[in-house]
XYZ file of C-alpha atoms in Angstrom:
614
model
C -42.461 16.608 -16.438
C -43.635 13.032 -15.921
C -42.814 9.800 -17.674
C -44.192 6.271 -17.737
C -42.215 3.800 -15.685
C -42.619 0.175 -14.720
C -45.789 -0.261 -12.703
C -47.125 3.218 -13.519
C -49.184 3.198 -16.716
C -50.607 6.650 -16.165
C -47.257 8.378 -16.473
C -48.289 10.880 -13.792
C -45.581 10.107 -11.221
C -42.487 12.299 -11.558
C -39.162 10.500 -11.986
C -37.661 12.018 -8.832
C -40.644 10.912 -6.722
C -40.451 7.421 -8.174
C -36.779 7.214 -7.227
C -37.566 8.277 -3.669
C -40.340 5.703 -3.384
C -38.135 2.946 -4.706
C -35.415 3.766 -2.159
C -31.658 3.705 -2.661
C -30.053 1.403 -5.130
C -28.560 -1.733 -3.529
C -25.007 -0.809 -4.460
C -25.441 2.595 -2.736
C -26.730 1.172 0.543
C -23.288 0.445 2.125
C -22.075 3.990 1.442
C -25.361 5.429 2.722
C -25.335 3.397 5.924
C -21.631 4.049 6.480
C -22.113 7.807 6.095
C -25.096 7.701 8.483
C -23.026 5.801 11.062
C -20.215 8.358 10.745
C -22.615 11.275 11.225
C -24.433 9.685 14.146
C -21.176 8.623 15.776
C -19.791 12.173 15.654
C -23.048 13.514 17.115
C -22.899 10.935 19.913
C -19.322 11.833 20.777
C -20.138 15.543 20.748
C -23.130 14.911 22.977
C -21.032 12.935 25.414
C -18.157 15.392 25.553
C -19.577 18.913 25.320
C -22.341 19.884 27.752
C -23.251 22.932 25.667
C -23.980 20.732 22.660
C -26.445 18.669 24.689
C -28.377 21.896 25.394
C -28.231 23.272 21.856
C -30.996 23.362 19.249
C -28.903 21.232 16.892
C -28.798 18.403 19.389
C -32.528 18.771 20.043
C -33.092 18.099 16.359
C -30.403 15.427 16.035
C -31.219 13.437 19.175
C -33.940 11.451 17.388
C -31.345 9.892 15.072
C -30.542 6.229 15.662
C -27.885 5.857 18.309
C -27.932 9.415 19.672
C -28.316 8.766 23.378
C -26.706 11.879 24.868
C -29.647 12.797 27.119
C -29.549 9.303 28.626
C -25.922 9.259 29.585
C -22.720 10.871 28.396
C -20.901 7.579 28.846
C -23.455 5.626 26.825
C -23.357 8.304 24.126
C -19.572 8.132 23.913
C -19.647 4.331 23.702
C -22.278 4.350 20.960
C -20.438 7.064 19.029
C -17.065 5.305 19.066
C -18.639 1.980 18.114
C -20.518 3.528 15.198
C -17.372 5.261 13.963
C -15.523 1.934 14.104
C -18.300 0.270 12.118
C -18.736 3.017 9.513
C -15.661 2.197 7.439
C -16.424 -1.520 7.465
C -19.991 -0.909 6.330
C -18.804 1.273 3.452
C -16.509 -1.595 2.400
C -19.412 -4.118 2.470
C -17.842 -6.054 5.368
C -19.970 -8.896 6.752
C -18.649 -8.547 10.314
C -19.446 -4.835 10.412
C -22.977 -5.622 9.173
C -23.473 -8.178 11.955
C -22.301 -5.718 14.589
C -24.618 -2.994 13.237
C -27.571 -5.405 13.190
C -26.947 -6.063 16.903
C -26.323 -2.430 17.837
C -29.331 -0.841 16.100
C -32.049 -2.791 17.987
C -30.314 -1.874 21.250
C -30.358 1.752 20.152
C -34.061 1.504 19.269
C -34.820 0.049 22.703
C -32.850 2.805 24.389
C -34.668 5.447 22.355
C -38.082 4.067 23.312
C -37.591 2.930 26.919
C -35.402 5.688 28.343
C -36.229 8.613 26.104
C -39.760 7.617 25.078
C -38.847 8.708 21.543
C -41.027 6.811 19.094
C -39.476 8.643 16.144
C -35.955 7.747 17.231
C -36.881 4.096 17.675
C -38.582 4.028 14.264
C -35.524 5.533 12.555
C -33.320 2.888 14.156
C -35.659 0.185 12.925
C -35.796 1.723 9.432
C -31.998 1.639 9.241
C -32.067 -1.938 10.554
C -34.620 -2.899 7.913
C -32.437 -1.353 5.237
C -29.501 -3.474 6.396
C -31.558 -6.674 6.505
C -33.168 -6.067 3.126
C -29.800 -5.511 1.428
C -27.802 -8.001 3.461
C -26.465 -9.460 0.216
C -24.507 -6.247 -0.323
C -22.560 -6.923 2.894
C -20.756 -10.112 2.004
C -17.119 -8.992 1.898
C -14.678 -11.343 3.583
C -12.128 -10.186 6.177
C -8.848 -8.569 5.211
C -5.515 -10.247 5.906
C -4.758 -9.784 9.590
C -2.857 -11.116 12.579
C -3.127 -10.801 16.334
C -0.505 -8.068 16.267
C -3.375 -5.809 15.204
C -4.500 -6.042 18.836
C -1.348 -4.250 19.986
C -1.755 -1.626 17.294
C -5.383 -1.130 18.360
C -4.367 -0.775 21.998
C -1.807 1.906 21.132
C -4.128 3.865 18.796
C -7.275 3.514 20.887
C -5.298 4.283 24.041
C -3.825 7.460 22.541
C -7.227 8.483 21.200
C -8.881 7.825 24.560
C -6.278 9.917 26.370
C -6.722 12.801 23.923
C -10.507 12.614 24.078
C -10.340 12.219 27.839
C -8.386 15.474 28.160
C -11.158 17.193 26.178
C -13.807 15.661 28.469
C -11.942 16.734 31.637
C -11.522 20.284 30.270
C -15.069 20.615 28.833
C -16.572 21.787 32.171
C -14.454 24.829 33.101
C -17.173 26.384 35.326
C -17.630 23.192 37.311
C -13.964 22.581 38.113
C -12.895 23.204 41.701
C -9.567 24.949 41.933
C -7.049 25.312 39.109
C -5.683 21.849 38.233
C -2.555 21.762 36.089
C -2.157 19.849 32.836
C -0.353 17.041 34.679
C -3.290 16.818 37.126
C -5.744 16.601 34.237
C -3.646 13.939 32.518
C -3.433 11.977 35.766
C -7.194 12.256 36.158
C -7.682 10.866 32.638
C -5.324 7.937 33.209
C -7.019 7.044 36.484
C -10.450 7.482 34.926
C -9.714 5.075 32.085
C -9.245 2.389 34.744
C -12.412 3.449 36.598
C -10.558 5.148 39.454
C -11.266 8.693 40.671
C -8.530 11.175 39.870
C -7.245 14.400 41.489
C -9.620 16.820 39.650
C -12.836 17.707 41.527
C -16.105 19.037 40.075
C -19.317 20.514 41.456
C -22.989 19.701 40.840
C -22.389 16.009 40.122
C -20.219 16.596 37.023
C -17.593 14.268 38.462
C -19.990 11.350 37.875
C -20.490 12.300 34.239
C -16.738 12.670 33.640
C -15.964 9.470 35.536
C -18.432 7.340 33.640
C -17.303 8.828 30.290
C -13.629 8.063 30.987
C -14.569 4.591 32.216
C -16.511 3.971 29.013
C -13.492 4.911 26.900
C -11.242 2.633 28.916
C -13.747 -0.219 28.622
C -13.975 0.217 24.831
C -10.189 0.198 24.507
C -9.948 -2.983 26.561
C -12.844 -4.805 24.836
C -11.712 -4.000 21.272
C -8.137 -5.052 22.112
C -9.330 -8.332 23.653
C -11.556 -9.011 20.665
C -8.730 -8.410 18.193
C -6.361 -10.548 20.235
C -8.628 -13.592 20.278
C -10.321 -13.421 16.876
C -9.112 -15.905 14.195
C -6.104 -14.919 12.149
C -6.371 -14.406 8.366
C -2.790 -14.351 7.060
C -1.966 -12.605 3.811
C -1.852 -14.770 0.700
C 1.561 -16.270 0.050
C 3.028 -18.044 -2.915
C 2.958 -21.783 -2.214
C 5.356 -24.322 -3.696
C 2.602 -25.565 -5.997
C 1.845 -22.023 -7.160
C 5.519 -21.423 -7.871
C 5.771 -24.575 -9.970
C 2.745 -23.547 -12.043
C 4.050 -20.001 -12.474
C 7.479 -21.228 -13.581
C 5.803 -23.437 -16.197
C 3.926 -20.395 -17.521
C 7.119 -18.323 -17.536
C 8.965 -21.024 -19.468
C 6.385 -20.700 -22.233
C 5.473 -16.993 -22.121
C 8.117 -15.324 -19.925
C 9.562 -13.313 -22.800
C 6.424 -11.191 -23.100
C 6.921 -9.000 -20.003
C 10.195 -7.954 -18.332
C 8.442 -8.002 -14.949
C 7.222 -11.557 -15.295
C 9.927 -13.191 -13.159
C 9.129 -10.873 -10.256
C 5.802 -12.681 -9.921
C 7.795 -15.365 -8.073
C 8.168 -13.203 -4.959
C 7.166 -15.227 -1.917
C 5.002 -12.438 -0.436
C 2.591 -12.332 -3.377
C -0.652 -14.194 -3.795
C -1.844 -15.530 -7.143
C -5.084 -16.283 -8.948
C -5.155 -18.498 -12.021
C -7.517 -18.468 -14.981
C -10.029 -21.335 -15.163
C -7.867 -23.010 -17.812
C -4.690 -22.533 -15.762
C -2.964 -20.917 -18.751
C -2.690 -17.445 -17.193
C -2.290 -15.962 -13.736
C -2.327 -12.591 -11.934
C -0.062 -12.106 -8.930
C -0.972 -9.543 -6.313
C -0.422 -8.220 -2.827
C -3.022 -6.601 -0.539
C -1.899 -3.373 1.147
C -4.251 -1.200 3.215
C -7.324 -2.585 1.456
C -5.834 -2.172 -2.042
C -5.333 -5.293 -4.143
C -2.142 -4.424 -6.050
C -1.123 -6.399 -9.109
C 2.213 -5.650 -10.788
C 3.073 -5.937 -14.443
C 1.061 -7.894 -16.987
C -0.708 -11.182 -16.287
C 1.512 -14.215 -16.636
C 0.825 -16.741 -19.400
C -1.053 -16.926 -22.655
C -2.634 -13.635 -23.750
C -5.764 -15.490 -24.846
C -6.254 -16.662 -21.234
C -5.608 -13.278 -19.625
C -9.327 -12.348 -19.442
C -10.043 -15.441 -17.321
C -7.269 -14.592 -14.838
C -8.335 -10.936 -14.722
C -11.932 -12.006 -14.012
C -10.748 -14.159 -11.106
C -8.702 -11.224 -9.830
C -11.694 -8.907 -9.915
C -13.901 -11.540 -8.239
C -11.366 -11.860 -5.436
C -11.267 -8.072 -5.009
C -15.061 -7.937 -4.907
C -15.303 -10.807 -2.428
C -13.132 -8.902 0.070
C -14.225 -5.409 -1.031
C -10.634 -4.531 -1.928
C -9.795 -1.691 -4.283
C -8.336 -3.279 -7.464
C -5.257 -1.682 -9.019
C -2.435 -2.630 -11.362
C 1.013 -1.039 -11.147
C 3.415 -0.936 -14.056
C 1.555 -2.894 -16.725
C 2.560 -2.546 -20.384
C 0.440 -0.884 -23.064
C -0.903 -4.267 -24.171
C -1.667 -5.221 -20.600
C -3.397 -1.897 -19.984
C -5.588 -2.386 -23.048
C -6.687 -5.852 -21.880
C -7.303 -4.711 -18.308
C -9.422 -1.718 -19.354
C -11.330 -3.716 -21.975
C -12.191 -6.621 -19.680
C -12.938 -4.721 -16.467
C -14.040 -1.221 -17.440
C -11.193 0.206 -15.381
C -9.196 3.222 -16.490
C -5.444 3.560 -17.162
C -2.954 6.342 -16.602
C 0.641 6.491 -17.864
C 2.931 6.149 -14.863
C 6.391 6.313 -16.419
C 8.762 4.490 -18.749
C 10.934 1.439 -18.494
C 14.464 1.710 -19.905
C 15.260 -1.206 -22.244
C 18.617 -1.560 -23.962
C 18.915 -3.606 -27.134
C 22.290 -5.345 -26.834
C 22.954 -5.326 -30.579
C 22.646 -1.522 -30.699
C 24.709 -0.787 -27.580
C 28.187 0.709 -27.987
C 30.455 2.935 -25.901
C 31.652 4.798 -28.989
C 30.253 8.136 -29.999
C 29.808 11.533 -28.381
C 26.557 10.578 -26.614
C 28.351 7.874 -24.595
C 31.432 9.924 -23.782
C 30.639 10.431 -20.092
C 29.931 6.744 -19.499
C 33.000 5.734 -21.504
C 35.296 8.058 -19.558
C 33.905 6.918 -16.215
C 34.321 3.220 -17.038
C 37.893 3.775 -18.291
C 38.818 5.717 -15.154
C 37.479 2.985 -12.843
C 39.295 0.284 -14.805
C 42.548 2.244 -14.512
C 42.059 2.258 -10.735
C 42.422 -1.526 -10.735
C 38.812 -2.737 -10.838
C 37.862 -5.854 -12.754
C 34.426 -7.313 -13.539
C 32.950 -10.777 -13.885
C 29.543 -11.566 -15.413
C 28.120 -15.070 -14.877
C 24.985 -17.079 -14.481
C 24.092 -17.773 -10.882
C 24.460 -21.495 -11.433
C 28.144 -20.941 -12.306
C 28.986 -19.608 -8.836
C 30.188 -22.066 -6.220
C 28.455 -22.225 -2.829
C 31.134 -20.236 -1.013
C 31.091 -17.348 -3.479
C 27.312 -17.319 -3.654
C 27.095 -17.077 0.108
C 29.635 -14.219 0.062
C 27.536 -12.376 -2.532
C 24.393 -12.818 -0.479
C 26.082 -11.564 2.688
C 27.496 -8.543 0.897
C 24.155 -7.691 -0.712
C 22.473 -7.762 2.720
C 25.191 -5.757 4.509
C 25.524 -3.122 1.783
C 21.846 -2.242 1.796
C 21.636 1.533 2.029
C 18.749 1.724 4.510
C 17.191 -0.346 7.274
C 13.849 -0.282 5.470
C 13.302 -3.138 3.050
C 11.999 -1.824 -0.258
C 10.564 -3.482 -3.309
C 7.450 -4.890 -4.885
C 6.996 -4.563 -8.635
C 10.635 -4.975 -9.734
C 12.255 -6.928 -6.940
C 12.631 -10.662 -6.391
C 13.905 -10.562 -2.828
C 16.481 -13.328 -3.077
C 19.696 -14.372 -4.821
C 20.543 -17.884 -5.895
C 17.370 -19.647 -4.815
C 16.595 -23.058 -6.345
C 15.155 -22.536 -9.795
C 16.879 -19.147 -10.282
C 20.042 -20.527 -11.824
C 19.456 -18.603 -15.086
C 19.749 -15.286 -13.260
C 22.871 -13.230 -14.036
C 25.250 -11.673 -11.517
C 27.791 -9.005 -12.435
C 30.458 -8.385 -9.782
C 33.250 -5.832 -9.443
C 36.531 -6.794 -7.797
C 39.642 -4.984 -6.676
C 42.728 -6.485 -5.086
C 44.284 -3.819 -2.868
C 47.011 -4.148 -0.291
C 45.106 -1.748 1.948
C 42.056 -4.036 2.063
C 41.240 -5.905 5.230
C 42.562 -9.465 4.697
C 39.882 -10.745 7.052
C 37.007 -9.095 5.154
C 34.130 -11.557 4.672
C 33.683 -10.200 1.114
C 37.265 -10.672 -0.097
C 37.960 -8.441 -3.101
C 34.238 -8.020 -3.889
C 33.262 -4.339 -4.227
C 29.885 -4.195 -6.022
C 27.076 -6.454 -7.209
C 24.322 -6.189 -9.827
C 21.736 -8.934 -10.073
C 19.525 -9.601 -13.130
C 16.562 -11.984 -13.361
C 15.571 -13.810 -16.546
C 13.301 -12.139 -19.087
C 12.306 -15.056 -21.260
C 15.115 -16.930 -22.981
C 16.922 -13.953 -24.519
C 16.566 -11.149 -22.000
C 17.236 -10.126 -18.429
C 15.799 -7.534 -16.070
C 17.723 -5.568 -13.446
C 16.766 -6.621 -9.896
C 19.202 -4.925 -7.491
C 22.409 -2.850 -7.354
C 24.690 -2.918 -4.297
C 28.166 -1.538 -3.674
C 30.690 -1.251 -0.903
C 30.583 2.313 0.428
C 34.378 2.483 0.287
C 34.416 1.673 -3.438
C 34.950 4.376 -6.067
C 31.898 6.127 -7.539
C 30.716 4.712 -10.843
C 30.348 1.057 -9.830
C 26.835 0.842 -11.277
C 27.918 2.217 -14.647
C 30.872 -0.137 -14.705
C 28.785 -3.232 -14.013
C 25.915 -2.314 -16.344
C 28.373 -1.781 -19.194
C 30.116 -5.079 -18.326
C 26.779 -6.903 -18.313
C 25.771 -5.408 -21.675
C 29.108 -6.298 -23.230
C 28.928 -9.873 -21.893
C 25.302 -10.358 -22.955
C 25.980 -11.804 -26.456
C 28.048 -14.582 -24.939
C 25.165 -15.389 -22.596
C 22.586 -15.414 -25.390
C 20.933 -12.203 -24.166
C 19.577 -9.731 -26.716
C 17.740 -7.205 -24.489
C 18.262 -5.841 -20.994
C 15.644 -4.039 -18.897
C 17.109 -1.409 -16.589
C 15.311 0.786 -14.074
C 11.817 2.217 -14.252
C 11.693 6.033 -14.483
C 8.494 7.559 -13.147
C 7.044 10.515 -15.098
C 9.939 10.357 -17.572
C 7.879 11.863 -20.401
C 7.022 14.933 -18.329
C 10.656 15.441 -17.360
C 11.884 15.015 -20.935
C 9.255 17.230 -22.584
C 9.314 19.872 -19.859
C 12.967 20.712 -20.439
C 12.609 21.143 -24.193
C 12.326 24.492 -25.939
C 8.714 25.490 -26.474
C 7.301 23.540 -23.530
C 4.084 25.125 -22.262
C 3.696 26.723 -18.828
C 1.653 23.834 -17.432
C 4.264 21.285 -18.477
C 7.068 23.439 -17.063
C 5.268 23.772 -13.731
C 4.684 19.999 -13.633
C 8.346 19.341 -14.374
C 9.376 21.859 -11.679
C 7.214 20.023 -9.167
C 8.821 16.691 -10.115
C 12.306 18.188 -9.767
C 11.335 19.525 -6.346
C 10.019 16.120 -5.264
C 13.274 14.561 -6.488
C 14.904 15.894 -3.328
C 13.156 13.086 -1.456
C 12.239 10.614 -4.227
C 14.521 9.409 -7.008
C 12.612 10.798 -9.949
C 14.902 13.059 -11.984
C 18.183 11.413 -10.886
C 17.002 7.943 -11.872
C 15.747 9.191 -15.239
C 19.086 10.822 -16.030
C 20.985 7.740 -14.884
C 18.979 5.490 -17.211
C 19.303 7.965 -20.094
C 23.100 7.539 -20.037
C 22.801 4.150 -21.736
C 20.658 5.445 -24.629
C 17.772 3.014 -24.058
C 14.431 2.816 -25.753
C 11.576 3.783 -23.461
C 8.625 1.456 -22.959
C 5.630 3.157 -21.287
C 4.136 1.610 -18.164
C 0.668 2.291 -16.781
C -1.343 2.237 -13.575
C -4.840 0.790 -13.893
C -7.476 2.002 -11.454
C -11.224 1.995 -10.931
C -12.047 5.610 -10.068
C -10.060 8.822 -9.960
C -10.750 9.222 -6.274
C -9.009 5.881 -5.668
C -5.677 7.190 -6.986
C -4.461 8.759 -3.693
C -5.271 5.543 -1.849
C -3.578 3.438 -4.523
C -0.530 5.687 -4.456
C -0.262 5.398 -0.683
C -0.619 1.621 -0.851
C 2.049 1.466 -3.574
C 4.410 3.517 -1.394
C 3.793 1.076 1.427
C 4.430 -1.901 -0.845
C 7.664 -0.360 -2.156
C 8.858 0.452 1.386
C 8.653 4.236 1.327
C 5.972 4.272 4.027
C 5.941 1.778 6.871
C 2.992 1.224 9.214
C 4.561 -1.820 10.841
C 5.372 -2.144 14.499
C 8.682 -0.871 15.884
C 11.562 -3.258 15.319
C 11.741 -4.542 18.965
C 8.018 -5.456 18.721
C 8.027 -6.695 15.133
C 7.151 -10.291 14.563
C 10.036 -12.493 13.522
C 9.404 -14.403 10.304
C 11.319 -17.451 9.245
C 11.419 -16.380 5.606
C 13.743 -13.515 4.592
C 12.134 -10.190 3.904
C 11.983 -8.877 0.322
C 15.080 -7.071 -0.849
C 15.100 -3.583 -2.356
C 13.472 -3.043 -5.711
C 15.580 -2.441 -8.771
C 13.980 0.896 -9.488
C 14.171 1.900 -5.823
C 17.910 2.387 -5.598
C 19.495 2.123 -2.109
C 20.933 5.225 -0.539
C 24.546 4.360 -1.364
C 23.678 3.752 -5.020
C 21.686 6.984 -5.122
C 24.691 8.931 -3.928
C 26.697 7.319 -6.708
C 24.050 8.215 -9.298
C 24.017 11.843 -8.205
C 27.809 12.026 -8.111
C 27.918 10.688 -11.665
């Protein structure tokens, strides 16, 4: 079948042939070039490491590919392979620096193909790939990711470990040429010496020692050069919230802060922000592992949301980041999907308690009522106040206790954490504290009679959103229930009509899966969530929230493609503090600003034990 296309009036050229003649679409070039670099890099490494591969038919067919220089030198082949692998990911992400490096490397590969191997076809293929890069250079305009010189140390560790592992393979890839029977320690010593260009204790016959020596030296040289480059390249720090940005965001929250319970968390200092052209809306974000994560709905006037979302998407495109939104409301999800063409998936539900409807009476609240009464009989009292009503000494004591009572060493929080207590401008926040005067208490305790803390941030003028829960490990179980009930009961006096509690992931699946008549697929999904609850607070947090009889507000994750979901999930776990790729604590960089505190829906270990005990 043939059709008429532009430039072909006869209609005799098949569509598939026309597509081949036109070449790849511009947006597909980065992925095509990146895949080619990955393939060629793996072939180069195989050619440099395994002597049998260099004599195989597959290598005879593959050696004409750009960059495959195995017959010239194993060391040169290894170098080219590693460099191409390092460039492949950057090319797929449209990175300008990766494009520049490839434009320099490909002509060198073409020259090597023609001068040393006399391969006209190999040189032509290198030049074709180079032409493709030059023709579509506009597709490779992505700016660098946030980075610091500490990446040099990480590169040294990773490249060094990879070089040692690959070096052991190289040393062991010539079993028939090895003299004697060297032990594993001898082979490892030979690799370590070889990376520095020094001959090791393993001997070979028929000149193989030169091949192994040059290959190990090439790996050591690449490790050193890449580390030096990363150490001396300019830094690109992650976007931070400036004082001017905070002032503009607070002005938007004063006018529109009641729309989203997560709005106040946009004031975290480790988030960047983009504003709409009119300045009436903003999207706050954080970049994690190449994913541009926004949390909650845009801040400001709904009519100006599209402008802020467009700026967000432009920023993601400029750096070739993967755009994603965590925990937006149904309205926010509709605007995001309509304006960007992205897709949305229900992530879980937020527990919201209407103060006017809350009561401890009734059979449904019996467990909470009994627990609160028991704790009060044990001598605990509560106080609920605005932060501005605390004096400096008590505020400092609360801060110290919140830091010392953190359940884990890992700081957690992103979408529902502010990361500070009592900062200037946060005077409207609410703190509920539990106290107990006991003769057995340490009179020199820096916390006095303080036993537990719950901190809420403002949600417009008539609401508040839970930010953190902390308790003394020696306190009785049930501190969280006690303080939440106290905060709800004190809310009318503070002018608060609604309180947002924790966020329960996959709540709908847990609730529906335990009902009579649930289908087998839903039961299996619920069983998997219960199993994962051994490590992540999924079921326990849902049941804890359900005690207070809240209404459930669905929250969504917005994403571009289904294949991006695993990457987005991993980035979200990094942002929340479940996964850490940072340097070990002795090597970590000291920052003057305090690190973010745990997220409200990521309950510290001590609080989790209390939830499960309850």
